[in-house]
CSV table of C-alpha atoms and ligand atoms in Angstrom, one decimal:
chain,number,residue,atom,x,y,z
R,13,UNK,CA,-16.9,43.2,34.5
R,14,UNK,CA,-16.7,45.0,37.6
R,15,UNK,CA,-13.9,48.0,37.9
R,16,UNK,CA,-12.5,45.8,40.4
R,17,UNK,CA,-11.3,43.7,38.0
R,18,UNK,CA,-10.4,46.4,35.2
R,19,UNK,CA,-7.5,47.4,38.2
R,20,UNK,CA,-6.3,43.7,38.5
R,21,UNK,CA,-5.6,43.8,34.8
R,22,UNK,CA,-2.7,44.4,33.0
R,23,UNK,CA,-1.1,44.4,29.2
R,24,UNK,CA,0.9,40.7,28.9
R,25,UNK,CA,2.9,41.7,25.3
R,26,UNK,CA,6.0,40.0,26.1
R,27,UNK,CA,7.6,43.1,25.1
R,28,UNK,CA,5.5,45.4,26.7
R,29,UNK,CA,7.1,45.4,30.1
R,30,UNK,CA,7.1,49.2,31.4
R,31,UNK,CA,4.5,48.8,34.4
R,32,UNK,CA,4.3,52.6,34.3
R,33,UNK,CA,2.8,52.4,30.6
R,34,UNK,CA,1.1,48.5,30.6
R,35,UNK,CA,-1.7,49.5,32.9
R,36,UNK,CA,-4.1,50.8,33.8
R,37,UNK,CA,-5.0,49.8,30.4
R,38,UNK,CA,-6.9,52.7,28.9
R,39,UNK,CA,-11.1,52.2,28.6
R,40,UNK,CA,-12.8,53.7,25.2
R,41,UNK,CA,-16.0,53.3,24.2
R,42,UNK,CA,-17.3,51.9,27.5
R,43,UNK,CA,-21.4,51.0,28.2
R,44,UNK,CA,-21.2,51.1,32.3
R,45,UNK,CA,-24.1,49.3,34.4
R,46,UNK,CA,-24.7,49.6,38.1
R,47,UNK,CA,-25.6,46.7,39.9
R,48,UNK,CA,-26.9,46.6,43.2
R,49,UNK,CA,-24.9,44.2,45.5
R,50,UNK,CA,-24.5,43.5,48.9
R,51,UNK,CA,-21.6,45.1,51.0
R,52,UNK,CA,-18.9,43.2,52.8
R,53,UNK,CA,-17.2,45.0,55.2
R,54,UNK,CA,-14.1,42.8,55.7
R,55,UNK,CA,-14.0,41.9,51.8
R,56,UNK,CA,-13.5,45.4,51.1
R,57,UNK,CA,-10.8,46.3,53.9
R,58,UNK,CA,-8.8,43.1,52.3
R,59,UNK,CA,-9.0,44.6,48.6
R,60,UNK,CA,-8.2,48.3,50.2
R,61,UNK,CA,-5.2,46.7,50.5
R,62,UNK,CA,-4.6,45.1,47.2
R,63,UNK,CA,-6.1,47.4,44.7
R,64,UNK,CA,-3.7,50.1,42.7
R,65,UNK,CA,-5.8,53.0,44.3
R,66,UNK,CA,-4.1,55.6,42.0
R,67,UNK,CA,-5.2,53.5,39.0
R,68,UNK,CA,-8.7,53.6,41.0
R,69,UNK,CA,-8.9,56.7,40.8
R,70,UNK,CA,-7.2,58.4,37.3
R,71,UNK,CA,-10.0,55.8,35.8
R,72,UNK,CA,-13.1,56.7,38.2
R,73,UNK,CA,-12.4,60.6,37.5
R,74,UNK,CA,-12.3,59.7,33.8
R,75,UNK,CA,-15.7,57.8,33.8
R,76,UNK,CA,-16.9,60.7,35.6
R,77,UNK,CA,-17.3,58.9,38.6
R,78,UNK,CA,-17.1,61.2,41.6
R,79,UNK,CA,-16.2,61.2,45.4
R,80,UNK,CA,-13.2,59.2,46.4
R,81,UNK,CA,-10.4,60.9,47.7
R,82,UNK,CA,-7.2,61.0,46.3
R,83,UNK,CA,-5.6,59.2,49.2
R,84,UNK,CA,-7.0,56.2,51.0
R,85,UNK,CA,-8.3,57.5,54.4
R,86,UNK,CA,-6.1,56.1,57.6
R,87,UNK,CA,-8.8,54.2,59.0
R,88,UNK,CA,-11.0,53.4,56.2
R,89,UNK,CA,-13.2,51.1,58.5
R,90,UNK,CA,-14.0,54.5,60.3
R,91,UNK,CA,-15.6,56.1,57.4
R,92,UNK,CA,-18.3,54.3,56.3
R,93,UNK,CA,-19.3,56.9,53.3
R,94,UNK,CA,-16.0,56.0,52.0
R,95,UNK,CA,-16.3,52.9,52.6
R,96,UNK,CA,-19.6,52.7,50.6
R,97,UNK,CA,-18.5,55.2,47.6
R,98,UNK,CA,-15.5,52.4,47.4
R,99,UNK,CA,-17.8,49.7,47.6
R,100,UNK,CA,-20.0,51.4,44.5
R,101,UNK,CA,-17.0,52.4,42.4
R,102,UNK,CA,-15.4,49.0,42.8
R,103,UNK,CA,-17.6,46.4,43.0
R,104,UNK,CA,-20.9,47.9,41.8
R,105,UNK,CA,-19.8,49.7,38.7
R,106,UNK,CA,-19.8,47.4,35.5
R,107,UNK,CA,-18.4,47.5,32.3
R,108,UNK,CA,-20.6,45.7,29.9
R,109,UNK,CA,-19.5,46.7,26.3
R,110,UNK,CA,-16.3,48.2,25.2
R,111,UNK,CA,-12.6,48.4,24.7
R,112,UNK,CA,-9.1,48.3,27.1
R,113,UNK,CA,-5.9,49.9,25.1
R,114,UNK,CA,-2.3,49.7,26.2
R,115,UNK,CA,-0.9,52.9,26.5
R,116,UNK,CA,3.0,51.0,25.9
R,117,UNK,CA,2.0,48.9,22.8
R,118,UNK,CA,-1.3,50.0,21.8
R,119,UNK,CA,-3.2,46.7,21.8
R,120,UNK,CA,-6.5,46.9,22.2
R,121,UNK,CA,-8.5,44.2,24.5
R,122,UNK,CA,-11.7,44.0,24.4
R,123,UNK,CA,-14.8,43.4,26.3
R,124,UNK,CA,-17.9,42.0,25.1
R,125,UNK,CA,-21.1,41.2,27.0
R,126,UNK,CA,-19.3,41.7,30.5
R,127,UNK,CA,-16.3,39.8,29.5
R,128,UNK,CA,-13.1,41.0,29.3
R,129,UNK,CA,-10.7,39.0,26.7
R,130,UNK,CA,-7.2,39.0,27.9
R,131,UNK,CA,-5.8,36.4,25.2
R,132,UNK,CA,-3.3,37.2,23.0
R,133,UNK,CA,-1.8,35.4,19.7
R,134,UNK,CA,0.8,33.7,19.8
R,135,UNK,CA,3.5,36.3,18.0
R,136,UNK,CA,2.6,38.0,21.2
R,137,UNK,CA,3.5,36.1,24.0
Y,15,UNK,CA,-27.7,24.5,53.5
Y,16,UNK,CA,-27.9,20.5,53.1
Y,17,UNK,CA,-25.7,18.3,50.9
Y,18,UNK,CA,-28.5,16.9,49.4
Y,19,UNK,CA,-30.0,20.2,48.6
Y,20,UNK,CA,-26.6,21.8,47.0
Y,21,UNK,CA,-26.3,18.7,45.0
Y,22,UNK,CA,-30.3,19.1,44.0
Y,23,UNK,CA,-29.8,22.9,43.0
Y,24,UNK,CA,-26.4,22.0,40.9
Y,25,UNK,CA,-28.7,19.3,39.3
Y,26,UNK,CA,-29.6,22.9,37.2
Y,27,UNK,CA,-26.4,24.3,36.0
Y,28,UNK,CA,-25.8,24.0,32.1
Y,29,UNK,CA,-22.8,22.2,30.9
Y,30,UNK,CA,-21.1,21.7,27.5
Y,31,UNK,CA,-23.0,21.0,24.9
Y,32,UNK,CA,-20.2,20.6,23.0
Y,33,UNK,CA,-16.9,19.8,24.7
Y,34,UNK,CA,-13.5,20.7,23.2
Y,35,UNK,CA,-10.9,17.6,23.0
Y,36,UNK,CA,-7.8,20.2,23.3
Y,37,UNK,CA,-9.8,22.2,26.1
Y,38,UNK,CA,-10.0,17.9,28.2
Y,39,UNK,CA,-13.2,19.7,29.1
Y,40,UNK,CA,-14.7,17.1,31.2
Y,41,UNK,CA,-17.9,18.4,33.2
Y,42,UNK,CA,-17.7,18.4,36.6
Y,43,UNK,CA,-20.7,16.3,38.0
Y,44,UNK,CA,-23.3,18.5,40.2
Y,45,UNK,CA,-22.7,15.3,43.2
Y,46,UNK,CA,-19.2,15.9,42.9
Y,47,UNK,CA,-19.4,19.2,42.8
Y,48,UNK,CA,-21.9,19.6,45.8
Y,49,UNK,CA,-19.4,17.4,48.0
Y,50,UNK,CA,-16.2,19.7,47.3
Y,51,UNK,CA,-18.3,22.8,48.1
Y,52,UNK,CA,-19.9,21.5,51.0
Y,53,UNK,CA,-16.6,20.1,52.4
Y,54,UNK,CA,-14.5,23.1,51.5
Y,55,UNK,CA,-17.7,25.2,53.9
Y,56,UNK,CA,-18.7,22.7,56.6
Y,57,UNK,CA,-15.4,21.4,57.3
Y,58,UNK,CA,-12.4,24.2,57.0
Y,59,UNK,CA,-14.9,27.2,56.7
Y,60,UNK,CA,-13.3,28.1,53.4
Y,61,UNK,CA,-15.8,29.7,51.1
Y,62,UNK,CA,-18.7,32.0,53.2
Y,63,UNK,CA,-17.8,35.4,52.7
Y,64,UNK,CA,-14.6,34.8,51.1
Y,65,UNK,CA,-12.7,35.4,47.6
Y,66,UNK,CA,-13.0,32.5,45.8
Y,67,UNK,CA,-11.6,31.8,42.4
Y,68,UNK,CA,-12.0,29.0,40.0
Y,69,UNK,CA,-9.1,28.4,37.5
Y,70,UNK,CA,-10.5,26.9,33.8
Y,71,UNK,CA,-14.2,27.0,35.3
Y,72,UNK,CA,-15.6,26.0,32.0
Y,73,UNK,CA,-19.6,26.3,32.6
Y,74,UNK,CA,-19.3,27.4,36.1
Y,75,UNK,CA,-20.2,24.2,38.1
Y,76,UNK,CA,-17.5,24.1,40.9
Y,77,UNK,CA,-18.0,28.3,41.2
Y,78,UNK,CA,-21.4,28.2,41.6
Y,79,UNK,CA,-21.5,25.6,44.3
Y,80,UNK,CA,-19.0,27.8,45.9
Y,81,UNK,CA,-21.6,30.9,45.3
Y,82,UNK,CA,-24.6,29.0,46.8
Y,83,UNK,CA,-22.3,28.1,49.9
Y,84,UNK,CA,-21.7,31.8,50.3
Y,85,UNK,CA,-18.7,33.1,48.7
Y,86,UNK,CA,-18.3,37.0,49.4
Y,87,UNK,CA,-16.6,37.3,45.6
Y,88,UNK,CA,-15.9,35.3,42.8
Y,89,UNK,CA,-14.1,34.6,40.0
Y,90,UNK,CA,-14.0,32.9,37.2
Y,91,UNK,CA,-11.1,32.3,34.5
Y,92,UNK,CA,-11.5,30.6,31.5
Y,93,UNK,CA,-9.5,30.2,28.1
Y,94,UNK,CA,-13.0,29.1,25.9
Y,95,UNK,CA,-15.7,31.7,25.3
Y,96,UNK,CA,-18.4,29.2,24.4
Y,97,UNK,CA,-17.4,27.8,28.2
Y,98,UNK,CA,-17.9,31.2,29.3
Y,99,UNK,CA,-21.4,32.0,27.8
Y,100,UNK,CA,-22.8,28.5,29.2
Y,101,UNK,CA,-21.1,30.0,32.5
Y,102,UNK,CA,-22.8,33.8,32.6
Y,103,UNK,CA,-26.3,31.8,31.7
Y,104,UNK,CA,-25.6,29.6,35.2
Y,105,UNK,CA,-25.3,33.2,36.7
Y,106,UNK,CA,-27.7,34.9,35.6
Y,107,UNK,CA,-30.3,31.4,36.4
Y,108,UNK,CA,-29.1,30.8,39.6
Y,109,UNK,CA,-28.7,34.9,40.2
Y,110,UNK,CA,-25.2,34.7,41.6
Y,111,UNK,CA,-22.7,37.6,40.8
Y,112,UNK,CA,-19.2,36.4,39.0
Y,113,UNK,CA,-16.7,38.1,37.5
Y,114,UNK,CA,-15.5,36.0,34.2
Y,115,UNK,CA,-12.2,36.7,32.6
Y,116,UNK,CA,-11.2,35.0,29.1
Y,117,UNK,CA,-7.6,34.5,29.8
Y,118,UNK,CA,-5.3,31.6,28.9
Y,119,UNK,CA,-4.1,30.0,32.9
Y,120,UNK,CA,-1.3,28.5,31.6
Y,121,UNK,CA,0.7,30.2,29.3
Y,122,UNK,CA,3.6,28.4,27.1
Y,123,UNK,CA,7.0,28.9,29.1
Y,124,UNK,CA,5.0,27.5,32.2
Y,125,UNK,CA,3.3,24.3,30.8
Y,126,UNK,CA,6.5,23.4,28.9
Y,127,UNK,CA,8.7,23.2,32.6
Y,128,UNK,CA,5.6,21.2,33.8
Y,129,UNK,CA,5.8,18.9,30.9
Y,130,UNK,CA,9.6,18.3,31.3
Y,131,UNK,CA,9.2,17.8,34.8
Y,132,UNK,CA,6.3,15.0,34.2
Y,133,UNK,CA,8.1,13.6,31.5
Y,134,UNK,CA,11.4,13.5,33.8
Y,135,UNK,CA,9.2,12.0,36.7
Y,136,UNK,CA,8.0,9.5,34.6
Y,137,UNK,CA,11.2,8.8,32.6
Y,138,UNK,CA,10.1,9.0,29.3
Y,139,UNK,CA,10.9,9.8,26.2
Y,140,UNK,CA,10.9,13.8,25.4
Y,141,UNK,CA,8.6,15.2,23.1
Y,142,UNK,CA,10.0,14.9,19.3
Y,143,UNK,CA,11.9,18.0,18.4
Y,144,UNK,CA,11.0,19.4,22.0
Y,145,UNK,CA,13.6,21.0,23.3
Y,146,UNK,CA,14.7,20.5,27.1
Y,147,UNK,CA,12.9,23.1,29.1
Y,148,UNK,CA,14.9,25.1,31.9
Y,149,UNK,CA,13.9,22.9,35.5
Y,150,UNK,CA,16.9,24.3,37.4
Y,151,UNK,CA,15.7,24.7,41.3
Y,152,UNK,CA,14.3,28.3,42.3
Y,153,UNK,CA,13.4,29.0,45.1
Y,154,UNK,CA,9.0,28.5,46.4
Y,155,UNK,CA,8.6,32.1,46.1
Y,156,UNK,CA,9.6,32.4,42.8
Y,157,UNK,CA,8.2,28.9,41.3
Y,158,UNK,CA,4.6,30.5,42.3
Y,159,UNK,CA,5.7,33.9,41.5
Y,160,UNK,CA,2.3,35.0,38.8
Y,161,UNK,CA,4.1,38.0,37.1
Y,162,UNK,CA,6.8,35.3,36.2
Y,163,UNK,CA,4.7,32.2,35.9
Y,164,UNK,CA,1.3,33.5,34.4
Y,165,UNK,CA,1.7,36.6,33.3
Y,166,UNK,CA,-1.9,37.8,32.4
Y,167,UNK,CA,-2.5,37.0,36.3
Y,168,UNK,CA,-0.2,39.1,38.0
Y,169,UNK,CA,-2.1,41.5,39.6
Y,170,UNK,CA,-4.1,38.9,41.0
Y,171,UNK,CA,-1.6,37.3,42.6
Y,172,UNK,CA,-2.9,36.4,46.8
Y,173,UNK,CA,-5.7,38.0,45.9
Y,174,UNK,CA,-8.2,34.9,46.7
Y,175,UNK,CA,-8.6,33.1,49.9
Y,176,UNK,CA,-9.4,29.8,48.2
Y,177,UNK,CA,-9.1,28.6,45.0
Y,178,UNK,CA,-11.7,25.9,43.9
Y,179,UNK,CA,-10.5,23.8,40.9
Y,180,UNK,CA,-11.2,21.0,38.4
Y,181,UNK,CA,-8.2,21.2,35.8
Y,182,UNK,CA,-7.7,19.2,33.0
Y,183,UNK,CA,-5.9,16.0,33.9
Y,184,UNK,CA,-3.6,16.6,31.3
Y,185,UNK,CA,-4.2,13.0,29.9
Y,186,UNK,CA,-4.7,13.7,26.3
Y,187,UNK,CA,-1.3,14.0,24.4
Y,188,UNK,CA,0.4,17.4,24.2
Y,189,UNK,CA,-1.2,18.6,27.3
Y,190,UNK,CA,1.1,16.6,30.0
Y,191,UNK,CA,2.3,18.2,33.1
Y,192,UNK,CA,-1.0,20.9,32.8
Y,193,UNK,CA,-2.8,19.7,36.2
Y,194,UNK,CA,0.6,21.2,37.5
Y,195,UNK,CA,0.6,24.1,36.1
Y,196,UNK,CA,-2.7,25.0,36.9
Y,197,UNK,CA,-1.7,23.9,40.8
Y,198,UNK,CA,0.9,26.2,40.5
Y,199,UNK,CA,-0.9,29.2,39.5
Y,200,UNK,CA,-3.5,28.2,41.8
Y,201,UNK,CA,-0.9,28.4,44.9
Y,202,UNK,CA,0.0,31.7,43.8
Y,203,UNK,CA,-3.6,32.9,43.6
Y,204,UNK,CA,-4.7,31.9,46.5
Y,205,UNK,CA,-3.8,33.4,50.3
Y,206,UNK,CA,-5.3,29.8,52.7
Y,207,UNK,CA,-6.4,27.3,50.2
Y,208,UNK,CA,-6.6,25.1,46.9
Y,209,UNK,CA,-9.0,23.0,46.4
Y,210,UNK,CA,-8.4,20.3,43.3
Y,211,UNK,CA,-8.7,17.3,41.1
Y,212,UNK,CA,-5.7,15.0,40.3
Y,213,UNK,CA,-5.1,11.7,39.0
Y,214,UNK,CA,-4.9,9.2,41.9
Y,215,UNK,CA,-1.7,7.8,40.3
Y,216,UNK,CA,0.3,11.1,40.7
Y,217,UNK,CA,-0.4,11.5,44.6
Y,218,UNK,CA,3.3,11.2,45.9
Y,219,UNK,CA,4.5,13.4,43.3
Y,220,UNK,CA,1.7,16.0,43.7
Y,221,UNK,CA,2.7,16.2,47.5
Y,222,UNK,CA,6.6,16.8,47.2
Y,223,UNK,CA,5.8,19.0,44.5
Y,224,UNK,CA,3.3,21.1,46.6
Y,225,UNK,CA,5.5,21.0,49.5
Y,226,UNK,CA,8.3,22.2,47.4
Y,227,UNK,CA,5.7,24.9,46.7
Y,228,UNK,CA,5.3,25.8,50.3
Y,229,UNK,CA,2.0,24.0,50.7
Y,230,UNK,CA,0.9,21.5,52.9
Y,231,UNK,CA,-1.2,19.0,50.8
Y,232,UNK,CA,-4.0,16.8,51.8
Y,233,UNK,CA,-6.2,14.0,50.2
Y,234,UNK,CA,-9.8,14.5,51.4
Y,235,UNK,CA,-10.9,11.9,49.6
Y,236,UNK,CA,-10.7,9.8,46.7
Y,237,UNK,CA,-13.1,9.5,44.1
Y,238,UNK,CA,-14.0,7.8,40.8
Y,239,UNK,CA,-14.5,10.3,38.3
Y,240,UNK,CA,-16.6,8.6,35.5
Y,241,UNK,CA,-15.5,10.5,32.3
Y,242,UNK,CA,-17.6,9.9,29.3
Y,243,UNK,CA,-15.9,9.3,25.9
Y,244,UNK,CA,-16.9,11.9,24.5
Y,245,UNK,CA,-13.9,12.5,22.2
Y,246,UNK,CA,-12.9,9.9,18.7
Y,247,UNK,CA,-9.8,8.7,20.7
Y,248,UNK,CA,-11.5,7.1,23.4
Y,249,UNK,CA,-12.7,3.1,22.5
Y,250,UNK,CA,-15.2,2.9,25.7
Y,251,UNK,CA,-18.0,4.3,25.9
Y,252,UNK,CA,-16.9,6.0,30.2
Y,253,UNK,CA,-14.1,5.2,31.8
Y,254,UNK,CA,-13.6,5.3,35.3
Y,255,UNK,CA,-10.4,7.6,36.3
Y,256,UNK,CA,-9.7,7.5,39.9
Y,257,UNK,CA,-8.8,10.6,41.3
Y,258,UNK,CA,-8.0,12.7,44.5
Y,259,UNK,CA,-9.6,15.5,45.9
Y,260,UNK,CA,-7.0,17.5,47.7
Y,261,UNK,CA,-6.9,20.1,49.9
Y,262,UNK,CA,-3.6,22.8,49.9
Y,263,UNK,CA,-3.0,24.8,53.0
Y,264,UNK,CA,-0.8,27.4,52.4
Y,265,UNK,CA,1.4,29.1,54.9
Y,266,UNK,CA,2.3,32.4,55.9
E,320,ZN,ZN1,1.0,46.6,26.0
């Protein structure tokens, strides 16, 4: 799964409601993959606009991933290396292996061959 | 690329070997699937370059005729993990990138309203020891609104152009009302369009419900979906089910 998608993901506990705690849900023991893939210039602008950049960001600098700013540039189509470092850290940057906690209830989703498992039993929901 | 030639390549995908009764996980044919992707392309422009999403994809047949046809990203969400392995295998043959998510589309609260509301429709008798679920109007916005309707979705909410979708006809027992759930989640995926499968016999509700839903609905075609009996209930050996392809525009 592709960090794009680790930011479009949240903790669904029924009680677990306090957005500043239920995401970004918290990666451990992460194996990360790059993979090459094409860039789409107005694909990007439109997730520029729908991605939780801060979340972007806390997770990129603690995956070691360097070189986005910590704002979203005012004319991002302007700036094409930002545009590209987006494009890597986004779409190109894969989580194959590992873990997602909750930082408001602690449960722990995991992610297993690329797949991220967001179901819950049923006491949970 | 030509009909014929979608429909050849699709010819290769992988589909259940094993389908689940409680999943109704009837594979979507590779001619049926060409035609919706080529349509949804040709004819609205709907898939080249765009984020595409397919709710309950199962092995991947409706997402990766959207792939061939061009789709910028795409996305598939699926409740069964053996679905889901079939589905990265399609990828990885046909070398199309997908994100997968293992996520249950309709979640309780959701698919009992839609039952009540079927069951209401069709003026039958409630389920046994089922308790009347809440249908009081709200308003479009809300009804499609993700963080209240399908929680685990939230954050995806408009974050797809066009949605591409086969979902269970919620024919077996227990799973009434489920198409409409999944059309529901769909419209509050998706930013221009749903693409989807429905029972031909539920076309007048399916448009006042969609319209209620602030989209515009449209049959594109109907079609006879020949579902094999593949589970101990069924007496045939395929039954014909006709259904409609329809087309959602949403507004701004
Ligand atoms: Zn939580």
């Amino acid at each position: 799964m592709r960090l794009l998608t680790h930011n479009m993901l949240q903790c669904h506990v029924k009680k677990c409601t306090d957005p500043a705690l239920n995401f970004p849900l918290q990666l451990q023991d992460i194996e990360l993959e790059q993979v090459e893939t094409e860039e789409n210039e107005d694909l990007l602008l439109n997730l520029i606009n729908k991605v939780d950049y801060n979340a972007l960001t806390t997770t990129a600098a603690q995956l070691g991933l360097v070189g986005l700013p910590n704002a979203i540039p005012k004319d991002p189509q302007a700036d094409p290396a930002f545009m590209t470092r987006l494009h890597e850290v986004l779409l190109e940057t894969n989580i194959t292996q590992g873990k997602m906690a909750c930082r408001g209830c602690g449960h722990v989703y995991t992610i297993k061959d690329g797949i991220p498992n967001m179901l819950l039993a049923e006491h949970e929901i | 690329m030509k009909l014929k030639a979608l429909e050849s390549h699709l010819q290769e995908v992988e589909v259940f070997s094993d389908p689940k009764v409680q999943f109704e996980q009837y594979p979507t044919s590779a001619h049926l699937a060409a035609r919706i992707a080529y349509m949804a392309e040709t004819t609205y422009g709907d898939l080249t370059d765009k984020a595409v999403a397919d709710l309950g994809c199962g092995c991947g047949m409706l997402s990766i005729a959207a792939g061939i046809m061009g789709a910028g990203l795409l996305y598939g969400f699926d409740i069964d993990d053996d679905a889901l392995e079939i589905a990265q295998g399609n990828l990885e043959t046909f070398e199309l990138e997908m994100e997968l998510v293992r996520v249950n589309v309709v979640a309780g609260r959701l698919l009992e309203e839609e039952a009540a509301r079927t069951e209401k429709k069709e003026g039958g008798p409630r389920q046994a020891g089922g308790k009347p679920a809440n249908v009081a109007a709200s308003s479009a916005a809300q009804d499609i609104a993700l963080d209240r309707i399908a929680p685990p979705l939230a954050r995806f909410a408009k974050q797809f152009d066009t949605v591409i979708m086969n979902p269970p006809f919620g024919t077996k027992p227990g799973n009434r009302g489920i198409d409409m759930a999944f059309l529901r989640v769909a419209l509050g995926l998706a930013r221009t369009a749903v693409y989807s499968l429905h029972k031909s016999s539920t076309r007048d509700y399916i448009l006042q419900r969609a319209a209620a839903w602030g989209a515009k609905g449209t049959v594109l075609a109907q079609l006879r979906f020949d579902v094999p009996q593949m589970y101990k209930f069924h007496k045939r050996a395929s039954v014909d089910v006709e259904v409609d392809l329809w087309r959602f525009e949403l507004g701004d």
